[in-house]
Short mmCIF file of C-alpha atoms and ligand atoms in Angstrom, two decimals:
data_model
loop_
_atom_site.label_atom_id
_atom_site.label_comp_id
_atom_site.label_asym_id
_atom_site.label_seq_id
_atom_site.Cartn_x
_atom_site.Cartn_y
_atom_site.Cartn_z
CA UNK K 1 135.41 78.73 127.90
CA UNK K 2 132.91 76.78 125.79
CA UNK K 3 132.04 79.33 122.94
CA UNK K 4 128.36 78.66 121.65
CA UNK K 5 129.06 81.10 118.86
CA UNK K 6 130.47 79.85 115.50
CA UNK K 7 134.09 80.96 115.10
CA UNK K 8 134.92 82.38 111.87
CA UNK K 9 138.75 81.41 111.73
CA UNK K 10 140.18 78.80 114.18
CA UNK K 11 143.73 78.45 114.22
CA UNK K 12 145.09 75.26 115.70
CA UNK K 13 148.69 75.95 117.18
CA UNK K 14 149.98 79.07 118.90
CA UNK K 15 153.42 78.39 117.39
CA UNK K 16 155.49 80.20 114.56
CA UNK K 17 152.81 80.06 111.77
CA UNK K 18 149.72 80.20 113.74
CA UNK K 19 150.91 83.25 115.37
CA UNK K 20 151.76 84.69 112.18
CA UNK K 21 148.53 84.09 110.51
CA UNK K 22 146.72 85.65 113.66
CA UNK K 23 148.94 88.99 113.29
CA UNK K 24 148.32 89.29 109.81
CA UNK K 25 144.23 88.95 110.13
CA UNK K 26 143.12 92.35 111.48
CA UNK K 27 139.38 92.95 112.33
CA UNK K 28 138.47 89.20 111.73
CA UNK K 29 137.01 86.83 114.33
CA UNK K 30 139.72 84.50 115.10
CA UNK K 31 140.52 82.30 117.86
CA UNK K 32 144.05 80.22 118.50
CA UNK K 33 143.77 77.16 120.30
CA UNK K 34 147.15 75.63 121.94
CA UNK K 35 147.57 72.77 124.16
CA UNK K 36 150.07 74.37 126.00
CA UNK K 37 149.73 77.02 128.76
CA UNK K 38 151.86 79.63 127.11
CA UNK K 39 152.14 80.65 123.33
CA UNK K 40 155.32 80.01 121.04
CA UNK K 41 157.05 77.40 123.26
CA UNK K 42 159.27 76.39 120.29
CA UNK K 43 159.88 79.89 119.10
CA UNK K 44 161.58 80.57 122.45
CA UNK K 45 163.81 77.71 122.32
CA UNK K 46 164.58 78.32 119.04
CA UNK K 47 168.33 79.10 117.55
CA UNK K 48 169.33 78.69 120.91
CA UNK K 49 167.26 81.13 122.45
CA UNK K 50 167.76 83.66 119.94
CA UNK K 51 165.47 82.32 117.15
CA UNK K 52 167.32 82.01 113.62
CA UNK K 53 164.49 83.87 111.99
CA UNK K 54 165.80 83.49 108.36
CA UNK K 55 168.43 83.47 105.98
CA UNK K 56 170.12 85.90 103.38
CA UNK K 57 169.82 83.03 101.04
CA UNK K 58 166.55 81.09 100.82
CA UNK K 59 165.72 79.33 97.63
CA UNK K 60 164.00 75.79 96.96
CA UNK K 61 167.55 74.33 97.03
CA UNK K 62 167.42 74.67 100.65
CA UNK K 63 164.41 72.68 101.26
CA UNK K 64 163.36 69.01 100.89
CA UNK K 65 160.05 68.93 99.30
CA UNK K 66 158.43 69.80 95.93
CA UNK K 67 160.76 72.71 94.39
CA UNK K 68 157.92 74.23 92.25
CA UNK K 69 155.29 74.52 95.45
CA UNK K 70 158.34 75.93 97.69
CA UNK K 71 159.13 78.39 95.04
CA UNK K 72 155.67 79.64 94.70
CA UNK K 73 155.14 79.94 98.42
CA UNK K 74 158.60 81.97 98.98
CA UNK K 75 158.07 84.49 96.18
CA UNK K 76 155.04 85.92 97.79
CA UNK K 77 156.70 86.29 101.03
CA UNK K 78 160.51 86.07 101.04
CA UNK K 79 163.24 86.99 103.54
CA UNK K 80 163.44 90.48 102.50
CA UNK K 81 159.62 91.10 103.00
CA UNK K 82 159.60 89.22 106.52
CA UNK K 83 162.66 91.53 107.82
CA UNK K 84 161.09 94.15 106.74
CA UNK K 85 157.65 93.51 108.43
CA UNK K 86 159.80 92.54 111.82
CA UNK K 87 161.48 95.90 111.48
CA UNK K 88 158.45 97.92 110.95
CA UNK K 89 157.29 96.44 114.22
CA UNK K 90 160.59 97.70 115.84
CA UNK K 91 162.79 94.34 115.91
CA UNK K 92 166.17 94.79 113.53
CA UNK K 93 167.60 91.00 113.21
CA UNK K 94 171.15 90.81 113.24
CA UNK K 95 173.27 88.54 111.03
CA UNK K 96 175.70 85.68 111.94
CA UNK K 97 177.77 83.20 110.54
CA UNK K 98 177.45 85.44 106.99
CA UNK K 99 173.97 84.77 106.42
CA UNK K 100 171.71 83.97 109.44
CA UNK K 101 169.55 86.12 110.71
CA UNK K 102 168.83 86.17 114.66
CA UNK K 103 167.15 88.14 117.34
CA UNK K 104 169.71 90.43 118.82
CA UNK K 105 169.08 89.83 122.36
CA UNK K 106 166.65 86.79 122.66
CA UNK K 107 163.68 84.90 121.08
CA UNK K 108 161.09 86.88 123.31
CA UNK K 109 161.53 89.77 121.02
CA UNK K 110 159.96 88.45 118.13
CA UNK K 111 157.35 86.33 120.56
CA UNK K 112 156.35 90.01 122.00
CA UNK K 113 155.66 91.17 118.65
CA UNK K 114 153.57 88.29 118.08
CA UNK K 115 151.55 88.79 121.46
CA UNK K 116 151.06 92.33 120.44
CA UNK K 117 149.86 92.02 117.18
CA UNK K 118 147.28 89.37 118.20
CA UNK K 119 146.19 91.14 121.22
CA UNK K 120 142.66 91.44 119.48
CA UNK K 121 142.61 87.88 118.95
CA UNK K 122 141.31 85.27 121.05
CA UNK K 123 143.78 82.87 122.55
CA UNK K 124 142.64 79.80 124.15
CA UNK K 125 145.44 78.14 126.25
CA UNK K 126 145.75 74.67 127.53
CA UNK K 127 143.31 73.62 124.96
CA UNK K 128 144.82 70.61 123.51
CA UNK K 129 142.75 69.74 120.23
CA UNK K 130 141.81 66.04 120.16
CA UNK K 131 139.80 65.75 117.16
CA UNK K 132 138.39 67.81 114.54
CA UNK K 133 135.08 66.66 112.45
CA UNK K 134 133.08 68.28 109.80
CA UNK K 135 129.18 68.62 110.83
CA UNK K 136 126.50 70.35 109.27
CA UNK K 137 128.83 72.46 107.08
CA UNK K 138 131.06 73.64 109.75
CA UNK K 139 134.14 72.08 111.72
CA UNK K 140 133.94 70.54 115.31
CA UNK K 141 136.91 71.09 117.46
CA UNK K 142 137.22 68.88 119.98
CA UNK K 143 139.49 69.42 123.45
CA UNK K 144 139.52 67.29 126.23
CA UNK K 145 136.97 69.34 127.75
CA UNK K 146 134.97 71.52 125.09
CA UNK K 147 133.50 71.41 121.86
CA UNK K 148 133.67 74.75 119.52
CA UNK K 149 132.23 75.06 116.10
CA UNK K 150 134.08 76.98 113.51
CA UNK K 151 133.55 78.16 109.67
CA UNK K 152 137.26 77.68 108.71
CA UNK K 153 140.21 75.62 110.28
CA UNK K 154 143.88 76.35 110.09
CA UNK K 155 146.27 73.76 110.86
CA UNK K 156 149.16 75.10 112.30
CA UNK K 157 150.47 72.34 114.67
CA UNK K 158 153.80 71.98 113.54
CA UNK K 159 155.48 68.41 113.64
CA UNK K 160 156.45 65.65 115.97
CA UNK K 161 159.72 66.99 117.32
CA UNK K 162 159.88 68.03 120.92
CA UNK K 163 156.77 66.72 122.44
CA UNK K 164 157.76 68.04 125.80
CA UNK K 165 157.18 71.74 123.74
CA UNK K 166 153.68 70.53 123.01
CA UNK K 167 154.27 68.44 119.54
CA UNK K 168 151.88 66.00 118.76
CA UNK K 169 150.36 64.40 115.78
CA UNK K 170 146.86 65.90 115.43
CA UNK K 171 147.70 67.71 112.57
CA UNK K 172 148.56 64.59 110.59
CA UNK K 173 145.40 62.60 112.11
CA UNK K 174 143.01 65.42 110.91
CA UNK K 175 144.39 65.87 107.19
CA UNK K 176 144.16 62.04 106.87
CA UNK K 177 140.59 62.00 107.98
CA UNK K 178 139.88 64.59 105.50
CA UNK K 179 141.57 62.53 102.89
CA UNK K 180 145.17 63.72 102.62
CA UNK K 181 148.01 61.89 102.09
CA UNK K 182 150.64 62.01 104.45
CA UNK K 183 154.19 61.04 103.70
CA UNK K 184 156.18 59.08 106.21
CA UNK K 185 157.66 61.34 108.74
CA UNK K 186 161.06 61.24 110.26
CA UNK K 187 162.98 63.20 112.89
CA UNK K 188 165.54 65.72 110.78
CA UNK K 189 168.04 68.10 111.78
CA UNK K 190 168.90 65.49 114.59
CA UNK K 191 172.14 63.98 115.61
CA UNK K 192 173.28 60.56 114.63
CA UNK K 193 173.93 57.18 116.87
CA UNK K 194 176.36 54.72 116.08
CA UNK K 195 177.23 51.45 114.84
CA UNK K 196 179.62 49.35 117.16
CA UNK K 197 182.60 50.12 114.93
CA UNK K 198 182.40 53.84 115.70
CA UNK K 199 181.93 53.60 119.41
CA UNK K 200 185.14 55.10 119.99
CA UNK K 201 183.50 58.61 118.78
CA UNK K 202 182.00 58.43 122.11
CA UNK K 203 185.39 58.72 123.87
CA UNK K 204 185.63 61.79 122.09
CA UNK K 205 182.33 63.54 123.56
CA UNK K 206 182.74 67.35 123.68
CA UNK K 207 185.25 67.48 120.57
CA UNK K 208 183.94 69.88 117.72
CA UNK K 209 185.80 69.85 114.41
CA UNK K 210 185.07 71.31 111.00
CA UNK K 211 183.84 68.53 108.59
CA UNK K 212 182.07 68.13 105.13
CA UNK K 213 179.61 65.04 105.07
CA UNK K 214 178.46 63.57 101.55
CA UNK K 215 174.74 62.04 101.92
CA UNK K 216 172.42 61.45 99.33
CA UNK K 217 174.23 63.86 96.85
CA UNK K 218 174.19 66.49 99.17
CA UNK K 219 177.26 68.34 100.68
CA UNK K 220 176.97 69.68 104.34
CA UNK K 221 179.84 71.57 105.69
CA UNK K 222 180.14 72.75 109.13
CA UNK K 223 181.12 71.59 112.32
CA UNK K 224 180.63 68.02 113.87
CA UNK K 225 180.42 67.77 117.44
CA UNK K 226 181.24 64.24 119.24
CA UNK K 227 178.66 63.76 121.70
CA UNK K 228 177.90 61.22 124.33
CA UNK K 229 175.21 59.66 122.00
CA UNK K 230 176.81 59.86 119.00
CA UNK K 231 177.57 62.99 116.47
CA UNK K 232 175.90 65.90 116.36
CA UNK K 233 176.58 69.33 115.29
CA UNK K 234 175.49 71.83 112.29
CA UNK K 235 176.91 69.59 109.55
CA UNK K 236 175.49 66.40 111.13
CA UNK K 237 171.93 68.20 111.57
CA UNK K 238 172.16 69.12 107.78
CA UNK K 239 172.85 65.64 106.99
CA UNK K 240 170.13 63.96 108.69
CA UNK K 241 167.78 65.96 106.52
CA UNK K 242 168.86 63.95 103.53
CA UNK K 243 169.62 60.74 105.56
CA UNK K 244 167.61 57.55 104.68
CA UNK K 245 169.39 54.58 106.19
CA UNK K 246 172.74 53.36 104.58
CA UNK K 247 176.05 55.26 104.41
CA UNK K 248 177.52 58.80 105.01
CA UNK K 249 180.60 60.08 104.13
CA UNK K 250 182.52 62.26 106.15
CA UNK K 251 185.70 64.59 105.50
CA UNK K 252 187.41 65.23 108.42
CA UNK K 253 189.83 67.60 106.61
CA UNK K 254 188.11 69.54 104.19
CA UNK K 255 190.07 71.47 101.67
CA UNK K 256 193.19 69.79 103.60
CA UNK K 257 195.49 67.44 101.50
CA UNK K 258 198.58 65.40 102.85
CA UNK K 259 200.40 65.60 99.41
CA UNK K 260 200.92 69.63 100.70
CA UNK K 261 202.87 68.50 104.05
CA UNK K 262 205.14 66.07 102.78
CA UNK K 263 208.25 68.34 103.44
CA UNK K 264 206.69 69.40 106.75
CA UNK K 265 209.10 68.66 110.08
CA UNK K 266 205.95 68.55 112.26
CA UNK K 267 204.90 65.32 113.52
CA UNK K 268 201.47 64.08 111.81
CA UNK K 269 199.26 65.02 114.85
CA UNK K 270 199.98 68.69 114.48
CA UNK K 271 199.71 68.86 110.98
CA UNK K 272 196.20 67.64 110.88
CA UNK K 273 193.53 70.53 110.71
CA UNK K 274 191.49 69.45 113.91
CA UNK K 275 191.52 69.69 117.58
CA UNK K 276 195.12 68.01 118.63
CA UNK K 277 192.97 65.79 121.61
CA UNK K 278 191.01 64.61 118.07
CA UNK K 279 194.15 64.09 115.73
CA UNK K 280 195.80 61.87 118.68
CA UNK K 281 192.90 59.71 119.36
CA UNK K 282 192.41 59.04 115.69
CA UNK K 283 196.01 58.39 115.28
CA UNK K 284 195.86 55.86 118.35
CA UNK K 285 192.82 54.41 116.78
CA UNK K 286 194.69 53.67 113.37
CA UNK K 287 197.84 52.65 115.50
CA UNK K 288 199.77 55.57 113.29
CA UNK K 289 202.82 56.40 115.05
CA UNK K 290 202.81 60.36 115.34
CA UNK K 291 205.59 61.01 112.95
CA UNK K 292 206.34 63.69 110.44
CA UNK K 293 204.73 62.82 106.94
CA UNK K 294 207.88 61.90 105.24
CA UNK K 295 208.84 59.23 107.89
CA UNK K 296 205.48 57.72 107.67
CA UNK K 297 204.71 53.96 105.82
CA UNK K 298 202.75 54.06 103.09
CA UNK K 299 199.96 51.94 104.54
CA UNK K 300 199.91 55.27 107.39
CA UNK K 301 199.71 57.85 104.93
CA UNK K 302 196.60 56.01 103.34
CA UNK K 303 194.89 55.44 106.57
CA UNK K 304 195.27 59.38 107.17
CA UNK K 305 193.87 60.05 103.59
CA UNK K 306 191.10 57.77 104.39
CA UNK K 307 189.86 60.56 106.66
CA UNK K 308 188.93 62.40 103.91
CA UNK K 309 186.32 60.05 103.18
CA UNK K 310 185.21 58.20 106.24
CA UNK K 311 182.21 56.20 105.20
CA UNK K 312 179.74 54.63 107.78
CA UNK K 313 176.28 53.97 108.14
CA UNK K 314 174.58 55.51 111.41
CA UNK K 315 172.64 53.09 113.35
CA UNK K 316 169.92 55.81 113.60
CA UNK K 317 169.01 59.22 114.80
CA UNK K 318 168.79 60.75 118.45
CA UNK K 319 164.75 60.69 117.75
CA UNK K 320 161.90 63.10 117.52
CA UNK K 321 162.68 64.31 121.28
CA UNK K 322 165.95 65.81 120.14
CA UNK K 323 165.16 66.69 116.45
CA UNK K 324 164.62 70.36 115.51
CA UNK K 325 162.15 69.36 112.87
CA UNK K 326 160.00 66.70 111.36
CA UNK K 327 160.19 65.53 107.78
CA UNK K 328 157.69 64.23 105.25
CA UNK K 329 154.17 65.11 106.50
CA UNK K 330 151.01 66.41 104.29
CA UNK K 331 151.53 66.07 100.77
CA UNK K 332 151.76 69.81 99.20
CA UNK K 333 150.06 68.23 95.99
CA UNK K 334 146.87 68.35 97.99
CA UNK K 335 147.04 72.08 99.18
CA UNK K 336 146.89 74.91 96.86
CA UNK K 337 149.97 77.18 97.08
CA UNK K 338 147.88 80.29 96.47
CA UNK K 339 145.75 79.95 99.65
CA UNK K 340 147.25 77.01 101.56
CA UNK K 341 143.56 75.77 101.49
CA UNK K 342 143.32 71.83 101.46
CA UNK K 343 142.36 70.51 98.14
CA UNK K 344 140.72 67.92 99.85
CA UNK K 345 138.42 69.83 102.21
CA UNK K 346 137.13 73.21 101.59
CA UNK K 347 137.86 75.74 104.35
CA UNK K 348 140.93 73.65 105.54
CA UNK K 349 144.09 75.35 105.55
CA UNK K 350 147.47 73.86 106.10
CA UNK K 351 150.68 75.93 107.50
CA UNK K 352 154.24 75.39 108.09
CA UNK K 353 156.09 72.31 109.17
CA UNK K 354 152.99 69.82 109.54
CA UNK K 355 153.19 69.49 105.75
CA UNK K 356 156.11 67.95 103.29
CA UNK K 357 158.54 70.60 103.04
CA UNK K 358 161.44 70.63 105.42
CA UNK K 359 164.16 73.24 105.45
CA UNK K 360 168.14 73.26 106.22
CA UNK K 361 169.68 74.45 109.04
CA UNK K 362 169.85 78.00 109.09
CA UNK K 363 166.44 79.64 109.73
CA UNK K 364 164.49 78.09 106.60
CA UNK K 365 162.06 76.27 108.62
CA UNK K 366 161.08 79.54 110.50
CA UNK K 367 160.95 81.34 106.98
CA UNK K 368 158.52 78.41 105.84
CA UNK K 369 156.36 78.97 108.68
CA UNK K 370 155.95 82.48 108.15
CA UNK K 371 155.70 82.50 104.13
CA UNK K 372 152.92 80.21 104.26
CA UNK K 373 151.30 82.08 107.01
CA UNK K 374 151.32 85.02 104.78
CA UNK K 375 149.89 83.30 101.89
CA UNK K 376 146.90 82.14 103.87
CA UNK K 377 146.32 85.54 105.62
CA UNK K 378 146.32 87.10 101.82
CA UNK K 379 143.57 84.38 101.00
CA UNK K 380 141.79 84.70 104.03
CA UNK K 381 141.34 88.66 103.88
CA UNK K 382 140.58 88.27 100.35
CA UNK K 383 137.40 86.36 100.85
CA UNK K 384 136.12 88.63 103.49
C1 FAD S 1 165.19 73.24 119.57
C2 FAD S 1 164.59 73.78 118.59
C3 FAD S 1 165.36 74.71 117.86
C4 FAD S 1 164.77 75.40 116.44
N1 FAD S 1 165.43 76.43 116.01
C5 FAD S 1 164.91 76.86 114.79
C6 FAD S 1 165.74 78.24 114.22
O1 FAD S 1 166.69 78.69 115.08
N2 FAD S 1 165.42 78.48 113.23
C7 FAD S 1 164.35 77.92 112.49
O2 FAD S 1 164.04 78.32 111.14
N3 FAD S 1 163.85 76.65 113.04
C8 FAD S 1 164.37 76.07 113.95
N4 FAD S 1 163.40 75.18 114.81
C9 FAD S 1 162.51 74.59 114.03
C10 FAD S 1 160.89 75.60 114.13
O3 FAD S 1 160.75 75.93 115.57
C11 FAD S 1 159.97 74.90 113.19
O4 FAD S 1 160.25 74.32 112.09
C12 FAD S 1 158.87 75.76 113.52
O5 FAD S 1 158.45 76.49 114.68
C13 FAD S 1 157.44 75.11 112.61
O6 FAD S 1 156.34 76.59 112.83
P1 FAD S 1 154.92 75.82 112.93
O7 FAD S 1 154.30 76.80 113.24
O8 FAD S 1 154.47 75.30 111.93
O9 FAD S 1 154.83 74.94 114.30
P2 FAD S 1 155.05 75.29 115.42
O10 FAD S 1 155.88 76.36 115.86
O11 FAD S 1 155.87 73.94 116.31
O12 FAD S 1 153.95 75.39 116.71
C14 FAD S 1 152.67 74.25 116.37
C15 FAD S 1 152.16 74.57 117.92
O13 FAD S 1 150.99 73.83 117.76
C16 FAD S 1 150.79 73.38 119.20
N5 FAD S 1 149.73 72.02 119.06
C17 FAD S 1 150.33 70.90 118.60
N6 FAD S 1 149.38 69.85 118.61
C18 FAD S 1 148.34 70.64 119.38
C19 FAD S 1 146.98 69.98 119.46
N7 FAD S 1 146.79 68.55 119.51
N8 FAD S 1 146.14 71.03 120.16
C20 FAD S 1 146.44 72.51 120.24
N9 FAD S 1 147.63 72.90 120.11
C21 FAD S 1 148.52 71.94 119.37
C22 FAD S 1 152.05 73.14 119.79
O14 FAD S 1 151.98 73.57 121.18
C23 FAD S 1 152.92 74.73 119.27
O15 FAD S 1 152.43 75.46 119.95
C24 FAD S 1 163.81 74.56 115.84
C25 FAD S 1 163.16 73.81 116.65
C26 FAD S 1 163.54 73.13 117.59
C27 FAD S 1 162.87 72.03 118.45
#
């Protein structure tokens, strides 16, 4: 497949941002490289196979990163522009959970659009890029078996999460080589592992309950799932975005107060707003008798109130293998928000998750990938 000619635009990564960029670059000489044998592997598994494409509410507050930069990017291609672009191509996403937009049937619906829109572009699959250097004003792209030359290179290689879907560190390595600062990376949107004191959670594996988690000044509401390895579920994944070691605080009974139930004749296990198996297990763990509230001792009532601000330090996370995204990455101060071009290296562009912007759970990361691709495409088209 060696290409002796000079490629005009080489996109490294046929994921969300790379495929969107290719779709928007009509009549240009575009080659998309990917180490996988198929394009869009992560897109296919996103959102439980239905791809949570975007959200009704998309603001800088839904991201970890430089709010000014994030705002500049989102305002040029927001959720409404994305939805319109998809509808024009026959995909009408449906809303779930009040504000999250998903593919109605499966993620392959959005991938089919990208395949169609990229049909004029060359897609070099099974071409894992191992290095990119600058030579004679051109970029030299090295894969395991070939060397290509390109005028412009787009890093759309995503983060480090889910290496089984093709993730690797090439984006960070190349950026660093060209003088970029890399904010330390960590797995995010991921479950927490536990310390010894919370090992009893593991016996509750499979139970899900609504909670509010406070971490680093942020409140994360939603379901917590007790898992074999620790805790997971939407509220925990969101909390992991803001966690940097240290304590988190869980309210196992958001919006519920014990004082409102003093007169009830029901036993406390039936009163607690959580699955009965969980309330029984918590009562047993804390040696609280299962009696109506007014018959409980003061110290037992205090233990129950303590479940509204249960503090502990997770021992770690489930790691990159289970994380939906990677936080940290290429510092955005060194990227031009009007073009996504590197401020350190002319004709090098950076898109999507590889940069130091990470969204909460809810479609924010795909929106980011698509918005950065849109800005880059507009700039490349103008430069023709
Ligand atoms: C299980 C799971 C579920 C998710 N669900 C959602 C969701 O519902 N909504 C949401 O907003 N976000 C979701 N995300 C996150 C979202 O998928 C990513 O943030 C998004 O895909 C990032 O887009 P990207 O273009 O930056 O990178 P990616 O989509 O990851 O694409 C990067 C591409 O680069 C390729 N690549 C990497 N290294 C090389 C190399 N050396 N050579 C050649 N190619 C290379 C990869 O194979 C990949 O195809 C989910 C992630 C996971 C893992």
